[in-house]
Amino acid sequence: MQSTPQHSLFNPQSGMQALRRQPRDWAFAALVGLGVLAALAGYAAEYDAYDAGVLIGAAIGLVALAWQWRSLQVLTLSVAAISLSAIALYQGELARAEQLLALKYLISSQSAILWMSVLFLLATMAYWAAVLARSVFAARSATRMTWAAVALGLSGLLVRWHESYLMGADIGHIPVSNLYEVFVLFCMITALCHLYYEQRYRSGSNSSITTAATETAAADVGADVAADVGAGVGAFVLLVITAAVGFILWYTFERGAHEIQPLVPALQSWWMKIHVPANFIGYGTFSFAAMIGFAWLIKHEAETRSTLALRALWGAALVLALALAVEAFAFRRGGTASVFWPAYFALFIALLAGIVLVRRRVAAQLPDKSVLDDLMYKSIAVGFAFFTIATILGALWAAEAWGTYWQWDPKETWALIVWLNYAAWLHLRLVKGLRGAVLAWWAMVGLLVTTFAFLGVNMFLSGLHSYGTL
Amino acid sequence: MDLPPAEASGSPSAAQPQPPVGSPSSLLRQWLELLASMRFAISLLTIVAIASIIGTVLKQGEPPSNYLNQFGPFWFPAFDALGLYSVYSASWFLAILAFLVASISVCVWRNSPGMLREIRRWRSDLRERAMDNFGMRADFPAPELAAAAVSTPQQRCAEASNYLAQHGFSSRVTPVEASPGTFMLAARAGMLRRVGYVLAHSAMVLIFLGGLADSEVMLKLRLATGQSVPVKGSVTLDQVPPEARIAASNWSYRGNMLVPEGRSSGVAIVNAGDGILIQDLPFSISLKRFQIEHYSTGQPRLFASDVLVTDKDSGQSFEARIEVNKPLIHRGIAVYQSSFDDGGTLLKLSPLNLMGGMRRLNALEGRVGEVMKLDVGDDSWKLELVGFRPFNIENVGEADSADAASIATDTGSMGRLRQGFGSAAPSAAKKDLRNVGPSFQYKLRDAAGQALEYNNYMLPLQLDGRWFLASGVRESPSEPFRFLRLPLDENATLEQYLALRGVMLDSASQREVARRFALGSEGVSGNSTLQSRLEDSALRVMETFSVRGYQAVAAFLENAVPEAERERAAEVYVRILQGVSWEAWMLARERAGLPRLESTPLRGRFVQDALNALSDSFFYGVPLYLQLSSYDEVKASVFQLTRSPGKPVVYGGCLLLVLGIFAMFFIRERRLWLLVRADGSGKLAFASNRRTLDIETEFAAHRAALGALLMSAAASQPGQ
């Protein structure tokens, strides 16, 4: 039986030692439970049964996830600490954001999100430094900065939620109501998806899986390989996050889109709290899969050294540039300061071309093709499941708000197109047993379709989802 | 097609039952083969995705005239024939969907029995030789003699069963008939995945069928079979012919209903192409009150209707409140707050003649939606009252704050960066939103049928510190309104403007105004020749201005003055115009017995504003300004009513789909065989529906554990 050294980098999910609860798990669950109780008791008037249900469901989901992936416990506590400090500093007065330095430049929502952007950009550079200079230190720093960015971004969203209530009790709402807010959410989810898989490599190589140790002693090549494996993937995934961060910055400074706006009646519903995040789990994991697809093609070219593989790679770079161009196109409509978008677009073209040129060096730092293939499948499977839920939730909500669960609105239709696209991908892979370049390519075309569905539709097509206009 | 061991390991496994070759139904069989083929299904998924794009690029369900305008007479019928204006109920699109559903159905029908049978099968009959074909397999040598003596193969199998049970496997141990003393342990886990396959795929069929029942296809069928014939043009309810009415028993429809406050309605309007159908309802809705609330920024915060619903057969009624996101569901019909409109607000108008001699005309009264005849002198118009808005929130601060912002706030990139920090609350200085009060819209249609559209504000607007009554006019809805601004005097009335205008445009008074102007001009008094020349000039300017305002003056200049001197001449003319206007105003005051006024800058601007308004009124289309003196607002609520029998089916399908997808992706189906021979040696085979890295890791773990279990002397403590 052929075996690759990466096998033991994965924890077997069922059985083994995974699910034994530790005291810290119970302590975490108790803390989350306390938080929920405090929220329900302290703001009883704000919750109807549905809102309370969503809150409790979210808490259960968080605990379940954080039991499986303990780093989430640290993240949750950090985010809670940051956002509670911000809330404490506000003392119920919005004006204090201008008076207190800690709020103004650190943990008010806008500042936190700006720091998140900075950290993501730095992390991207660090990941690439790790790949190109083969530096373990850079890889470790990149991971830490990504974690910090996620913590700040999530805190920023939570503080923003608080700020919206400070603007007026009737204005307050969860910050997933417009394009700006969901872009921040997109960065969070994509980054978390990457961090999860990155950590699974490391924990696999560090902790000894006694059962698997006998045969695959090759895996003991060491922790630094594992770090590099993570860095290789990180360098690609952070690219798509960087693109999103670029958009967020432009949207903030050019359009002032960061300003909190009250909700129109159609959006005033608890459905929003579950529909939008579920959707963005889909978008985030699909984007992740597309970047893995690109990495796969690089690895493939390095292994086969065939002209066909190289052509496929250049083609893929073009598809990726196109997907990002949909975004860049938004900047074109900015009017006055329009240097930003061509510069941005050119930067990404240059970046992608540069990656293709140094492909061999990059490929050496990437995990095995079978690992990439597996990652691509897993993220698309998760994304597809959540995207299905999100679309169904959207239909249920539409039935309540617009009177029909499905009316072929452009946004709905594009959601269906995305869904069909990945349904086809999964059938190819699961039933036809197809692997390789076609699927990697298809995942990248998927990014193009996905980007259009969540950005292009808002830009070019009119319809009922018009609150995300640019 | 999806039998796990076959796919995952390449082991010879039960093949699909093949239908007999050359059977009489071979054509049907070929069709079934096509429908069941994965290539066909994936092609269909892709085709549906691409076809769906059309409807997102081309706006669907617009009135035909819009498409005719957009595509012209050549392409319009072609696109119409292709059904591009309602792609999603076009026959070709439905046919593709039907193929997709057929393909899914055939797959479910063919695979489900095998799938479900497989769940119950143990596959204990796997041959030893077959185990060698598995990708994941292991051979365990016989342990040393001492260990082998400790327990029998049966006991070893039982211990292995225990171990496997801890890891989610259920298992069965059977003796192998061919070789006595040998036992086969067959274990399985995650068999629910197969149920997931059946659920997810049947769910798609359910969703399609349910969706079809609720779709526009039902309406199209009704029209195609001649059950209903839409009525075109505007008709009242009792004029609607019976073939355009649909009985309340109709089981699937979507319609709209407009109910003004204080009125009630028991039918819904169903749009059918360029006509409508009337859908009878089993109840009527009367609107007690429509409530609309706004945020301070002017965005709507709440739309809500307080209604009384009365059943037609029982006569029983109940009160309800319908809001956006909170529909009312009664007798299987869902009533949604869809939008709102004017329900016939009573408008009291005082018309004002802008040109002729008589200023005020008789007051008018009418409701929004009504058409009235309006006679002014010899002319006659049709006045169509189109709409009313109780308030208008306008950003009046923009012009001022642009200057303020450049002084008060940071500029440059550092300043902008600094603004990016802090809370996400909008900066207050940027917008000055103000409610400028009610406005109403009307059309004036002349005898030839040409209409101009007007938008008049009820209250004066403040612009640059002066007050005006504003009225917008345009020729077509695609243009922006051009505004006529009538200046208000120091008593906040139009009186002084109207007095000025009366003298200014009155040919009988113009000579006198010109005389006074010439007399009062500096540098000419005493010089009678100069004075009379100035008087003539002034008179000529006034006469010219009285024809078409500034435009006539400009045209005159263009004809009479050489180009080189035109600019200077224009300046002189403007000064003369201002001068004569002032004198005209003063003459008007004198005639009204009012004192002459001191000239101040403010009054100078008033004269200038009056001149502008006078000039603009030549392009106002109709010399008539309708001032809204009071109103009695009546709102109307627009509801959407749907009866969707397919909804429970679709929702059930959605539930099954989610369950199925999760089962398929997140339950891993595994089978494990462990053969233990009499001498204690063994053979292991492992299979899964999918050979992922996790599976290989899991196999490695089981292999190590089971190997240890077989080898160990004291195998009483299995597991880790």
mmCIF file of C-alpha atoms in Angstrom, chain A residues 1-2 4 7-8 10-16 90 94 97-98 103-106 108-111 114-115 160 163 167 170-171 200 209-212 214-215 252-254 256 258-269 271 370-371 374 377-378 381-382 384-386 388-389 392 395-397 399-410 413-414 416-417 419-421 423-424 426-433 435 442 461-462, chain B residues 1-2 7 38-39 42 45-46 48-50 52-53 55-60 88 93 97 100 135-137 163 166-167 201 204 207 210-212 214 254 294-297 299-303 323-327 334 336-337 416-427 430-431 640 642 644 646-647 650-651 653-655 657-658 661-662 664-666 668 670 689-694 696-705 720:
data_model
loop_
_atom_site.group_PDB
_atom_site.id
_atom_site.type_symbol
_atom_site.label_atom_id
_atom_site.label_comp_id
_atom_site.label_asym_id
_atom_site.label_seq_id
_atom_site.Cartn_x
_atom_site.Cartn_y
_atom_site.Cartn_z
ATOM 1 C CA MET A 1 0.000 0.000 0.000
ATOM 2 C CA GLN A 2 1.388 3.344 -0.958
ATOM 3 C CA THR A 4 2.773 9.350 2.043
ATOM 4 C CA HIS A 7 -0.814 10.601 6.649
ATOM 5 C CA SER A 8 -0.109 10.733 10.283
ATOM 6 C CA PHE A 10 -4.024 14.020 10.571
ATOM 7 C CA ASN A 11 -5.776 13.009 13.676
ATOM 8 C CA PRO A 12 -8.206 10.253 13.106
ATOM 9 C CA GLN A 13 -11.450 11.899 13.928
ATOM 10 C CA SER A 14 -13.486 9.088 15.349
ATOM 11 C CA GLY A 15 -12.364 6.937 18.179
ATOM 12 C CA MET A 16 -8.822 7.396 19.450
ATOM 13 C CA TYR A 90 -17.941 53.342 26.279
ATOM 14 C CA LEU A 94 -20.827 57.012 21.797
ATOM 15 C CA ALA A 97 -14.925 56.909 21.122
ATOM 16 C CA GLU A 98 -13.430 60.317 20.323
ATOM 17 C CA LEU A 103 -11.129 53.459 22.139
ATOM 18 C CA LYS A 104 -10.198 55.860 19.399
ATOM 19 C CA TYR A 105 -7.055 54.084 18.265
ATOM 20 C CA LEU A 106 -7.389 50.533 19.554
ATOM 21 C CA SER A 108 -13.543 50.889 19.005
ATOM 22 C CA SER A 109 -15.093 48.919 16.187
ATOM 23 C CA GLN A 110 -13.490 50.808 13.330
ATOM 24 C CA SER A 111 -10.068 50.819 14.923
ATOM 25 C CA LEU A 114 -8.427 48.578 10.766
ATOM 26 C CA TRP A 115 -5.932 46.743 12.973
ATOM 27 C CA ARG A 160 -19.889 47.574 16.291
ATOM 28 C CA GLU A 163 -22.194 50.913 18.983
ATOM 29 C CA MET A 167 -26.725 55.237 18.292
ATOM 30 C CA ASP A 170 -34.217 51.268 17.449
ATOM 31 C CA ILE A 171 -31.117 51.403 15.260
ATOM 32 C CA ARG A 200 -4.480 19.904 12.455
ATOM 33 C CA ILE A 209 -0.406 9.017 17.754
ATOM 34 C CA THR A 210 0.895 5.816 19.097
ATOM 35 C CA THR A 211 -1.315 3.672 16.978
ATOM 36 C CA ALA A 212 -0.155 5.085 13.719
ATOM 37 C CA THR A 214 4.633 2.151 13.830
ATOM 38 C CA GLU A 215 4.525 2.465 10.110
ATOM 39 C CA THR A 252 -14.233 52.515 4.201
ATOM 40 C CA PHE A 253 -12.109 55.375 3.000
ATOM 41 C CA GLU A 254 -13.573 55.945 -0.429
ATOM 42 C CA GLY A 256 -17.625 55.696 3.947
ATOM 43 C CA HIS A 258 -18.330 51.636 7.490
ATOM 44 C CA GLU A 259 -20.990 53.947 8.886
ATOM 45 C CA ILE A 260 -23.749 52.096 10.676
ATOM 46 C CA GLN A 261 -27.090 52.474 8.955
ATOM 47 C CA PRO A 262 -30.442 51.557 10.446
ATOM 48 C CA LEU A 263 -32.245 48.492 9.131
ATOM 49 C CA VAL A 264 -34.991 48.760 6.565
ATOM 50 C CA PRO A 265 -38.126 46.837 7.608
ATOM 51 C CA ALA A 266 -37.429 43.846 5.339
ATOM 52 C CA LEU A 267 -34.181 43.167 7.209
ATOM 53 C CA GLN A 268 -35.641 43.465 10.691
ATOM 54 C CA SER A 269 -35.820 39.789 11.390
ATOM 55 C CA TRP A 271 -33.608 35.166 10.278
ATOM 56 C CA SER A 370 -3.193 14.156 -1.909
ATOM 57 C CA VAL A 371 -3.295 16.380 1.159
ATOM 58 C CA ASP A 374 -8.291 16.203 0.630
ATOM 59 C CA TYR A 377 -12.788 18.225 -0.809
ATOM 60 C CA LYS A 378 -13.351 18.772 2.885
ATOM 61 C CA ALA A 381 -18.161 19.577 1.521
ATOM 62 C CA VAL A 382 -18.484 21.800 4.597
ATOM 63 C CA PHE A 384 -21.790 23.013 0.390
ATOM 64 C CA ALA A 385 -23.616 21.758 3.470
ATOM 65 C CA PHE A 386 -23.739 25.235 5.006
ATOM 66 C CA THR A 388 -27.493 24.571 1.352
ATOM 67 C CA ILE A 389 -28.697 25.501 4.823
ATOM 68 C CA ILE A 392 -32.951 27.223 2.576
ATOM 69 C CA ALA A 395 -36.027 30.882 1.257
ATOM 70 C CA LEU A 396 -37.833 30.566 4.597
ATOM 71 C CA TRP A 397 -37.085 34.188 5.364
ATOM 72 C CA ALA A 399 -41.427 33.526 2.421
ATOM 73 C CA GLU A 400 -41.991 35.618 5.507
ATOM 74 C CA ALA A 401 -40.757 38.952 4.226
ATOM 75 C CA TRP A 402 -41.647 38.972 0.533
ATOM 76 C CA GLY A 403 -44.408 36.431 0.425
ATOM 77 C CA THR A 404 -42.678 33.795 -1.702
ATOM 78 C CA TYR A 405 -39.970 31.373 -0.774
ATOM 79 C CA TRP A 406 -38.454 31.504 -4.195
ATOM 80 C CA GLN A 407 -38.996 34.136 -6.829
ATOM 81 C CA TRP A 408 -35.888 33.965 -9.011
ATOM 82 C CA ASP A 409 -34.512 37.218 -7.713
ATOM 83 C CA PRO A 410 -30.959 37.682 -9.124
ATOM 84 C CA THR A 413 -30.711 32.699 -8.698
ATOM 85 C CA TRP A 414 -26.987 33.221 -8.308
ATOM 86 C CA LEU A 416 -28.647 28.501 -6.954
ATOM 87 C CA ILE A 417 -25.951 28.755 -9.613
ATOM 88 C CA TRP A 419 -25.021 25.589 -5.401
ATOM 89 C CA LEU A 420 -25.369 23.765 -8.719
ATOM 90 C CA ASN A 421 -21.729 24.424 -9.487
ATOM 91 C CA ALA A 423 -23.094 20.034 -6.577
ATOM 92 C CA ALA A 424 -21.542 19.198 -9.933
ATOM 93 C CA LEU A 426 -19.007 16.957 -5.630
ATOM 94 C CA HIS A 427 -20.642 14.515 -8.024
ATOM 95 C CA LEU A 428 -17.540 14.522 -10.191
ATOM 96 C CA ARG A 429 -15.370 13.775 -7.249
ATOM 97 C CA LEU A 430 -17.536 11.406 -5.244
ATOM 98 C CA VAL A 431 -19.277 9.441 -7.910
ATOM 99 C CA LYS A 432 -16.931 9.625 -10.838
ATOM 100 C CA GLY A 433 -14.002 9.383 -8.450
ATOM 101 C CA ARG A 435 -9.221 13.768 -8.892
ATOM 102 C CA TRP A 442 -13.300 23.721 -11.277
ATOM 103 C CA LEU A 461 -27.860 43.482 -11.231
ATOM 104 C CA SER A 462 -30.827 44.962 -9.471
ATOM 105 C CA MET B 1 -22.345 2.852 -8.903
ATOM 106 C CA ASP B 2 -21.870 3.811 -5.321
ATOM 107 C CA GLU B 7 -15.167 1.815 -5.351
ATOM 108 C CA MET B 38 -23.641 10.679 -14.208
ATOM 109 C CA ARG B 39 -22.260 12.485 -17.235
ATOM 110 C CA ILE B 42 -23.583 16.762 -14.412
ATOM 111 C CA LEU B 45 -26.579 20.725 -13.532
ATOM 112 C CA THR B 46 -24.273 22.897 -15.606
ATOM 113 C CA VAL B 48 -29.480 24.713 -15.563
ATOM 114 C CA ALA B 49 -26.855 26.959 -13.966
ATOM 115 C CA ILE B 50 -26.034 28.666 -17.256
ATOM 116 C CA SER B 52 -30.494 30.584 -14.956
ATOM 117 C CA ILE B 53 -28.055 33.396 -15.679
ATOM 118 C CA GLY B 55 -33.028 35.699 -16.049
ATOM 119 C CA THR B 56 -30.633 37.549 -13.778
ATOM 120 C CA VAL B 57 -29.193 39.642 -16.594
ATOM 121 C CA LEU B 58 -32.534 40.466 -18.191
ATOM 122 C CA LYS B 59 -35.106 41.861 -15.807
ATOM 123 C CA GLN B 60 -38.014 39.454 -15.651
ATOM 124 C CA TYR B 88 -38.099 30.552 -15.328
ATOM 125 C CA PHE B 93 -36.347 25.884 -19.089
ATOM 126 C CA LEU B 97 -35.550 21.020 -15.086
ATOM 127 C CA LEU B 100 -32.860 16.932 -14.256
ATOM 128 C CA GLY B 135 -6.444 -1.562 -0.809
ATOM 129 C CA MET B 136 -6.450 -1.437 2.966
ATOM 130 C CA ARG B 137 -5.608 -4.870 4.294
ATOM 131 C CA TYR B 163 -12.828 -3.140 20.575
ATOM 132 C CA GLN B 166 -16.033 1.126 21.246
ATOM 133 C CA HIS B 167 -15.277 2.758 17.914
ATOM 134 C CA HIS B 201 -31.902 12.932 -3.788
ATOM 135 C CA MET B 204 -34.668 17.377 -4.751
ATOM 136 C CA ILE B 207 -38.694 20.411 -3.851
ATOM 137 C CA GLY B 210 -43.695 21.463 -4.618
ATOM 138 C CA GLY B 211 -42.132 24.445 -6.317
ATOM 139 C CA LEU B 212 -43.932 23.640 -9.549
ATOM 140 C CA ASP B 214 -46.572 27.186 -6.468
ATOM 141 C CA ARG B 254 -50.171 35.110 -6.109
ATOM 142 C CA HIS B 294 -39.057 56.624 9.900
ATOM 143 C CA TYR B 295 -35.623 56.791 11.418
ATOM 144 C CA SER B 296 -34.189 60.232 11.999
ATOM 145 C CA THR B 297 -32.212 59.726 8.783
ATOM 146 C CA GLN B 299 -35.096 55.736 6.079
ATOM 147 C CA PRO B 300 -38.272 53.809 6.763
ATOM 148 C CA ARG B 301 -38.364 51.949 10.047
ATOM 149 C CA LEU B 302 -41.810 50.393 10.140
ATOM 150 C CA PHE B 303 -44.638 49.613 7.764
ATOM 151 C CA GLU B 323 -46.111 44.041 9.156
ATOM 152 C CA VAL B 324 -43.147 43.413 6.935
ATOM 153 C CA ASN B 325 -41.710 40.084 8.116
ATOM 154 C CA LYS B 326 -44.946 39.382 10.042
ATOM 155 C CA PRO B 327 -47.534 38.161 7.545
ATOM 156 C CA ALA B 334 -50.848 34.348 3.411
ATOM 157 C CA TYR B 336 -48.012 40.149 3.292
ATOM 158 C CA GLN B 337 -47.300 43.812 3.706
ATOM 159 C CA ARG B 416 -8.833 60.654 6.381
ATOM 160 C CA LEU B 417 -7.022 57.870 8.149
ATOM 161 C CA ARG B 418 -7.792 59.471 11.478
ATOM 162 C CA GLN B 419 -11.469 59.596 10.534
ATOM 163 C CA GLY B 420 -11.327 55.893 9.806
ATOM 164 C CA PHE B 421 -10.603 55.185 13.441
ATOM 165 C CA GLY B 422 -13.166 55.286 16.201
ATOM 166 C CA SER B 423 -16.748 54.200 16.315
ATOM 167 C CA ALA B 424 -18.669 53.256 13.234
ATOM 168 C CA ALA B 425 -21.401 55.802 13.925
ATOM 169 C CA PRO B 426 -21.927 58.148 10.987
ATOM 170 C CA SER B 427 -20.288 61.531 11.445
ATOM 171 C CA LYS B 430 -21.862 65.401 6.976
ATOM 172 C CA LYS B 431 -25.562 65.518 6.363
ATOM 173 C CA GLN B 640 -49.476 40.508 -1.514
ATOM 174 C CA THR B 642 -50.396 33.993 -1.889
ATOM 175 C CA SER B 644 -48.981 28.102 -2.055
ATOM 176 C CA GLY B 646 -46.548 23.306 -2.470
ATOM 177 C CA LYS B 647 -44.993 25.079 0.473
ATOM 178 C CA VAL B 650 -40.934 22.153 -0.427
ATOM 179 C CA TYR B 651 -40.166 22.734 3.244
ATOM 180 C CA GLY B 653 -37.976 18.482 0.995
ATOM 181 C CA CYS B 654 -35.579 21.096 2.351
ATOM 182 C CA LEU B 655 -35.437 19.352 5.704
ATOM 183 C CA LEU B 657 -32.112 17.660 1.852
ATOM 184 C CA VAL B 658 -30.206 19.056 4.819
ATOM 185 C CA ILE B 661 -26.421 16.144 2.823
ATOM 186 C CA PHE B 662 -25.096 16.035 6.355
ATOM 187 C CA MET B 664 -23.664 11.907 3.147
ATOM 188 C CA PHE B 665 -20.764 14.192 3.960
ATOM 189 C CA PHE B 666 -20.205 13.727 7.615
ATOM 190 C CA ARG B 668 -18.266 7.860 7.003
ATOM 191 C CA ARG B 670 -16.837 1.793 6.907
ATOM 192 C CA ASN B 689 -17.159 4.777 0.824
ATOM 193 C CA ARG B 690 -14.376 7.255 0.297
ATOM 194 C CA ARG B 691 -10.687 6.787 0.609
ATOM 195 C CA THR B 692 -9.595 9.966 2.326
ATOM 196 C CA LEU B 693 -6.514 10.504 4.423
ATOM 197 C CA ASP B 694 -8.612 10.287 7.579
ATOM 198 C CA GLU B 696 -6.237 5.659 6.012
ATOM 199 C CA THR B 697 -5.243 6.981 9.391
ATOM 200 C CA GLU B 698 -8.197 5.260 10.977
ATOM 201 C CA PHE B 699 -7.278 2.040 9.228
ATOM 202 C CA ALA B 700 -3.723 2.308 10.513
ATOM 203 C CA ALA B 701 -5.056 2.678 14.034
ATOM 204 C CA HIS B 702 -7.397 -0.308 13.764
ATOM 205 C CA ARG B 703 -4.709 -2.399 12.144
ATOM 206 C CA ALA B 704 -2.314 -1.692 14.997
ATOM 207 C CA ALA B 705 -4.912 -2.300 17.664
ATOM 208 C CA GLN B 720 -5.491 1.478 23.966
#
